[in-house]
PDB file of C-alpha atoms in Angstrom:
ATOM      1  CA  UNK A 804       0.000   0.000   0.000  1.00  0.00           C
ATOM      2  CA  UNK A 805       2.748   2.466   0.971  1.00  0.00           C
ATOM      3  CA  UNK A 806       4.647   1.553  -2.208  1.00  0.00           C
ATOM      4  CA  UNK A 807       1.632   2.403  -4.388  1.00  0.00           C
ATOM      5  CA  UNK A 808       1.159   5.769  -2.616  1.00  0.00           C
ATOM      6  CA  UNK A 809       4.789   6.655  -3.181  1.00  0.00           C
ATOM      7  CA  UNK A 810       4.524   5.516  -6.759  1.00  0.00           C
ATOM      8  CA  UNK A 811       1.395   7.617  -7.358  1.00  0.00           C
ATOM      9  CA  UNK A 812       3.064  10.660  -5.809  1.00  0.00           C
ATOM     10  CA  UNK A 813       6.180  10.099  -7.909  1.00  0.00           C
ATOM     11  CA  UNK A 814       4.066   9.778 -11.047  1.00  0.00           C
ATOM     12  CA  UNK A 815       2.358  13.094 -10.282  1.00  0.00           C
ATOM     13  CA  UNK A 816       5.737  14.776  -9.789  1.00  0.00           C
ATOM     14  CA  UNK A 817       7.042  13.337 -13.045  1.00  0.00           C
ATOM     15  CA  UNK A 818       3.891  14.394 -14.886  1.00  0.00           C
ATOM     16  CA  UNK A 819       4.278  17.935 -13.496  1.00  0.00           C
ATOM     17  CA  UNK A 820       7.922  18.094 -14.591  1.00  0.00           C
ATOM     18  CA  UNK A 821       7.005  16.840 -18.047  1.00  0.00           C
ATOM     19  CA  UNK A 822       4.220  19.426 -18.309  1.00  0.00           C
ATOM     20  CA  UNK A 823       6.656  22.169 -17.275  1.00  0.00           C
ATOM     21  CA  UNK A 824       9.136  21.114 -19.957  1.00  0.00           C
ATOM     22  CA  UNK A 825       6.408  21.036 -22.619  1.00  0.00           C
ATOM     23  CA  UNK A 826       5.043  24.446 -21.572  1.00  0.00           C
ATOM     24  CA  UNK A 827       8.516  26.009 -21.647  1.00  0.00           C
ATOM     25  CA  UNK A 828       9.138  24.596 -25.108  1.00  0.00           C
ATOM     26  CA  UNK A 829       5.764  25.885 -26.333  1.00  0.00           C
ATOM     27  CA  UNK A 830       6.462  29.375 -24.965  1.00  0.00           C
ATOM     28  CA  UNK A 831       9.843  29.442 -26.687  1.00  0.00           C
ATOM     29  CA  UNK A 832       8.270  28.235 -29.933  1.00  0.00           C
ATOM     30  CA  UNK A 833       5.667  31.016 -29.715  1.00  0.00           C
ATOM     31  CA  UNK A 834       8.355  33.642 -29.130  1.00  0.00           C
ATOM     32  CA  UNK A 835      10.381  32.258 -32.037  1.00  0.00           C
ATOM     33  CA  UNK A 836       7.322  32.486 -34.290  1.00  0.00           C
ATOM     34  CA  UNK A 837       6.680  36.098 -33.276  1.00  0.00           C
ATOM     35  CA  UNK A 838      10.290  37.139 -33.850  1.00  0.00           C
ATOM     36  CA  UNK A 839      10.366  35.331 -37.214  1.00  0.00           C
ATOM     37  CA  UNK A 840       7.259  37.213 -38.286  1.00  0.00           C
ATOM     38  CA  UNK A 841       8.758  40.558 -37.247  1.00  0.00           C
ATOM     39  CA  UNK A 842      11.995  39.702 -39.050  1.00  0.00           C
ATOM     40  CA  UNK A 843      10.081  38.941 -42.246  1.00  0.00           C
ATOM     41  CA  UNK A 844       8.181  42.226 -41.956  1.00  0.00           C
ATOM     42  CA  UNK A 845      11.435  44.139 -41.552  1.00  0.00           C
ATOM     43  CA  UNK A 846      12.916  42.336 -44.549  1.00  0.00           C
ATOM     44  CA  UNK A 847       9.882  43.198 -46.661  1.00  0.00           C
ATOM     45  CA  UNK A 848      10.100  46.886 -45.745  1.00  0.00           C
ATOM     46  CA  UNK A 849      13.869  46.949 -46.325  1.00  0.00           C
ATOM     47  CA  UNK A 850      13.432  45.328 -49.744  1.00  0.00           C
ATOM     48  CA  UNK A 851      10.764  47.889 -50.607  1.00  0.00           C
ATOM     49  CA  UNK A 852      12.649  50.979 -49.419  1.00  0.00           C
ATOM     50  CA  UNK A 853      16.171  50.124 -50.573  1.00  0.00           C
ATOM     51  CA  UNK A 854      15.710  50.920 -54.287  1.00  0.00           C
ATOM     52  CA  UNK A 855      13.893  54.200 -53.552  1.00  0.00           C
ATOM     53  CA  UNK A 856      15.627  57.612 -53.654  1.00  0.00           C
ATOM     54  CA  UNK A 857      16.917  58.760 -50.255  1.00  0.00           C
ATOM     55  CA  UNK A 858      14.962  62.020 -50.317  1.00  0.00           C
ATOM     56  CA  UNK A 859      11.617  60.334 -50.801  1.00  0.00           C
ATOM     57  CA  UNK A 860       9.373  60.676 -47.800  1.00  0.00           C
ATOM     58  CA  UNK A 861       8.091  57.667 -45.934  1.00  0.00           C
ATOM     59  CA  UNK A 862       6.308  57.044 -42.677  1.00  0.00           C
ATOM     60  CA  UNK A 863       7.499  55.144 -39.641  1.00  0.00           C
ATOM     61  CA  UNK A 864       5.616  54.033 -36.557  1.00  0.00           C
ATOM     62  CA  UNK A 865       7.457  55.059 -33.398  1.00  0.00           C
ATOM     63  CA  UNK A 866       5.829  54.120 -30.073  1.00  0.00           C
ATOM     64  CA  UNK A 867       2.415  54.069 -31.697  1.00  0.00           C
ATOM     65  CA  UNK A 868       2.866  57.440 -33.433  1.00  0.00           C
ATOM     66  CA  UNK A 869       3.156  57.666 -37.215  1.00  0.00           C
ATOM     67  CA  UNK A 870       6.096  59.953 -38.042  1.00  0.00           C
ATOM     68  CA  UNK A 871       7.103  61.353 -41.434  1.00  0.00           C
ATOM     69  CA  UNK A 872      10.758  60.760 -42.344  1.00  0.00           C
ATOM     70  CA  UNK A 873      12.881  60.305 -45.437  1.00  0.00           C
ATOM     71  CA  UNK A 874      14.074  56.962 -46.746  1.00  0.00           C
ATOM     72  CA  UNK A 875      17.706  57.829 -45.937  1.00  0.00           C
ATOM     73  CA  UNK A 876      16.702  58.492 -42.293  1.00  0.00           C
ATOM     74  CA  UNK A 877      14.687  55.312 -41.902  1.00  0.00           C
ATOM     75  CA  UNK A 878      16.878  52.714 -43.641  1.00  0.00           C
ATOM     76  CA  UNK A 879      19.791  52.680 -41.135  1.00  0.00           C
ATOM     77  CA  UNK A 880      17.488  52.351 -38.120  1.00  0.00           C
ATOM     78  CA  UNK A 881      15.461  49.685 -39.872  1.00  0.00           C
ATOM     79  CA  UNK A 882      18.630  47.726 -40.717  1.00  0.00           C
ATOM     80  CA  UNK A 883      19.821  47.919 -37.099  1.00  0.00           C
ATOM     81  CA  UNK A 884      16.442  46.672 -35.872  1.00  0.00           C
ATOM     82  CA  UNK A 885      16.479  43.852 -38.410  1.00  0.00           C
ATOM     83  CA  UNK A 886      19.972  42.759 -37.382  1.00  0.00           C
ATOM     84  CA  UNK A 887      18.933  42.825 -33.720  1.00  0.00           C
ATOM     85  CA  UNK A 888      15.895  40.675 -34.454  1.00  0.00           C
ATOM     86  CA  UNK A 889      18.082  38.130 -36.251  1.00  0.00           C
ATOM     87  CA  UNK A 890      20.398  37.919 -33.236  1.00  0.00           C
ATOM     88  CA  UNK A 891      17.427  37.487 -30.895  1.00  0.00           C
ATOM     89  CA  UNK A 892      16.019  34.784 -33.166  1.00  0.00           C
ATOM     90  CA  UNK A 893      19.328  32.902 -33.187  1.00  0.00           C
ATOM     91  CA  UNK A 894      19.496  33.044 -29.396  1.00  0.00           C
ATOM     92  CA  UNK A 895      15.906  31.838 -29.015  1.00  0.00           C
ATOM     93  CA  UNK A 896      16.564  28.907 -31.346  1.00  0.00           C
ATOM     94  CA  UNK A 897      19.637  27.977 -29.284  1.00  0.00           C
ATOM     95  CA  UNK A 898      17.572  28.167 -26.081  1.00  0.00           C
ATOM     96  CA  UNK A 899      14.889  25.981 -27.652  1.00  0.00           C
ATOM     97  CA  UNK A 900      17.439  23.344 -28.682  1.00  0.00           C
ATOM     98  CA  UNK A 901      19.062  23.380 -25.228  1.00  0.00           C
ATOM     99  CA  UNK A 902      15.682  23.022 -23.553  1.00  0.00           C
ATOM    100  CA  UNK A 903      14.741  20.188 -25.908  1.00  0.00           C
ATOM    101  CA  UNK A 904      18.020  18.354 -25.223  1.00  0.00           C
ATOM    102  CA  UNK A 905      17.532  18.832 -21.484  1.00  0.00           C
ATOM    103  CA  UNK A 906      14.033  17.374 -21.767  1.00  0.00           C
ATOM    104  CA  UNK A 907      15.319  14.358 -23.693  1.00  0.00           C
ATOM    105  CA  UNK A 908      17.987  13.709 -21.053  1.00  0.00           C
ATOM    106  CA  UNK A 909      15.338  14.046 -18.360  1.00  0.00           C
ATOM    107  CA  UNK A 910      13.120  11.528 -20.177  1.00  0.00           C
ATOM    108  CA  UNK A 911      15.968   9.012 -20.319  1.00  0.00           C
ATOM    109  CA  UNK A 912      16.734   9.474 -16.605  1.00  0.00           C
ATOM    110  CA  UNK A 913      13.066   9.108 -15.675  1.00  0.00           C
ATOM    111  CA  UNK A 914      12.579   6.023 -17.797  1.00  0.00           C
ATOM    112  CA  UNK A 915      15.614   4.388 -16.191  1.00  0.00           C
ATOM    113  CA  UNK A 916      14.428   5.351 -12.694  1.00  0.00           C
ATOM    114  CA  UNK A 917      10.924   4.056 -13.370  1.00  0.00           C
ATOM    115  CA  UNK A 918      12.295   0.831 -14.832  1.00  0.00           C
ATOM    116  CA  UNK A 919      14.515   0.318 -11.763  1.00  0.00           C
ATOM    117  CA  UNK A 920      11.608   0.986  -9.398  1.00  0.00           C
ATOM    118  CA  UNK A 921       9.419  -1.434 -11.342  1.00  0.00           C
ATOM    119  CA  UNK A 922      12.115  -4.110 -11.289  1.00  0.00           C
ATOM    120  CA  UNK A 923      12.681  -3.664  -7.553  1.00  0.00           C
ATOM    121  CA  UNK A 924       8.925  -3.859  -6.877  1.00  0.00           C
ATOM    122  CA  UNK A 925       8.708  -7.076  -8.927  1.00  0.00           C
ATOM    123  CA  UNK A 926      11.592  -8.669  -7.004  1.00  0.00           C
ATOM    124  CA  UNK A 927       9.947  -7.801  -3.652  1.00  0.00           C
ATOM    125  CA  UNK A 928       6.874  -9.851  -4.608  1.00  0.00           C
TER     126      UNK A 928
END
């Protein structure tokens, strides 16, 4: 009886850990998707503005306010933002892979621990 209570408690703990790993991975995947979308939007704007004359006016959203600028004023800032987004995206992908590897190692450890517990319980009978 005590063995089954411990086992049930252990299973709940393992299920909670697994859920935490999955939730963390899902959050990272969502952030990666958002940053990828922003990166694509920046690329599209850069591709559109690059061939235009520098003196041509364009509009840029800054903190929710639409501001009139020239192409030559906007392009450098837009390029810096785009480069920053790419760096953030690379870092998020690395974090995702690390988290995924950590989860796989955890799965292996848990499976071995569960198998050992099962084997020990069988030998007690």
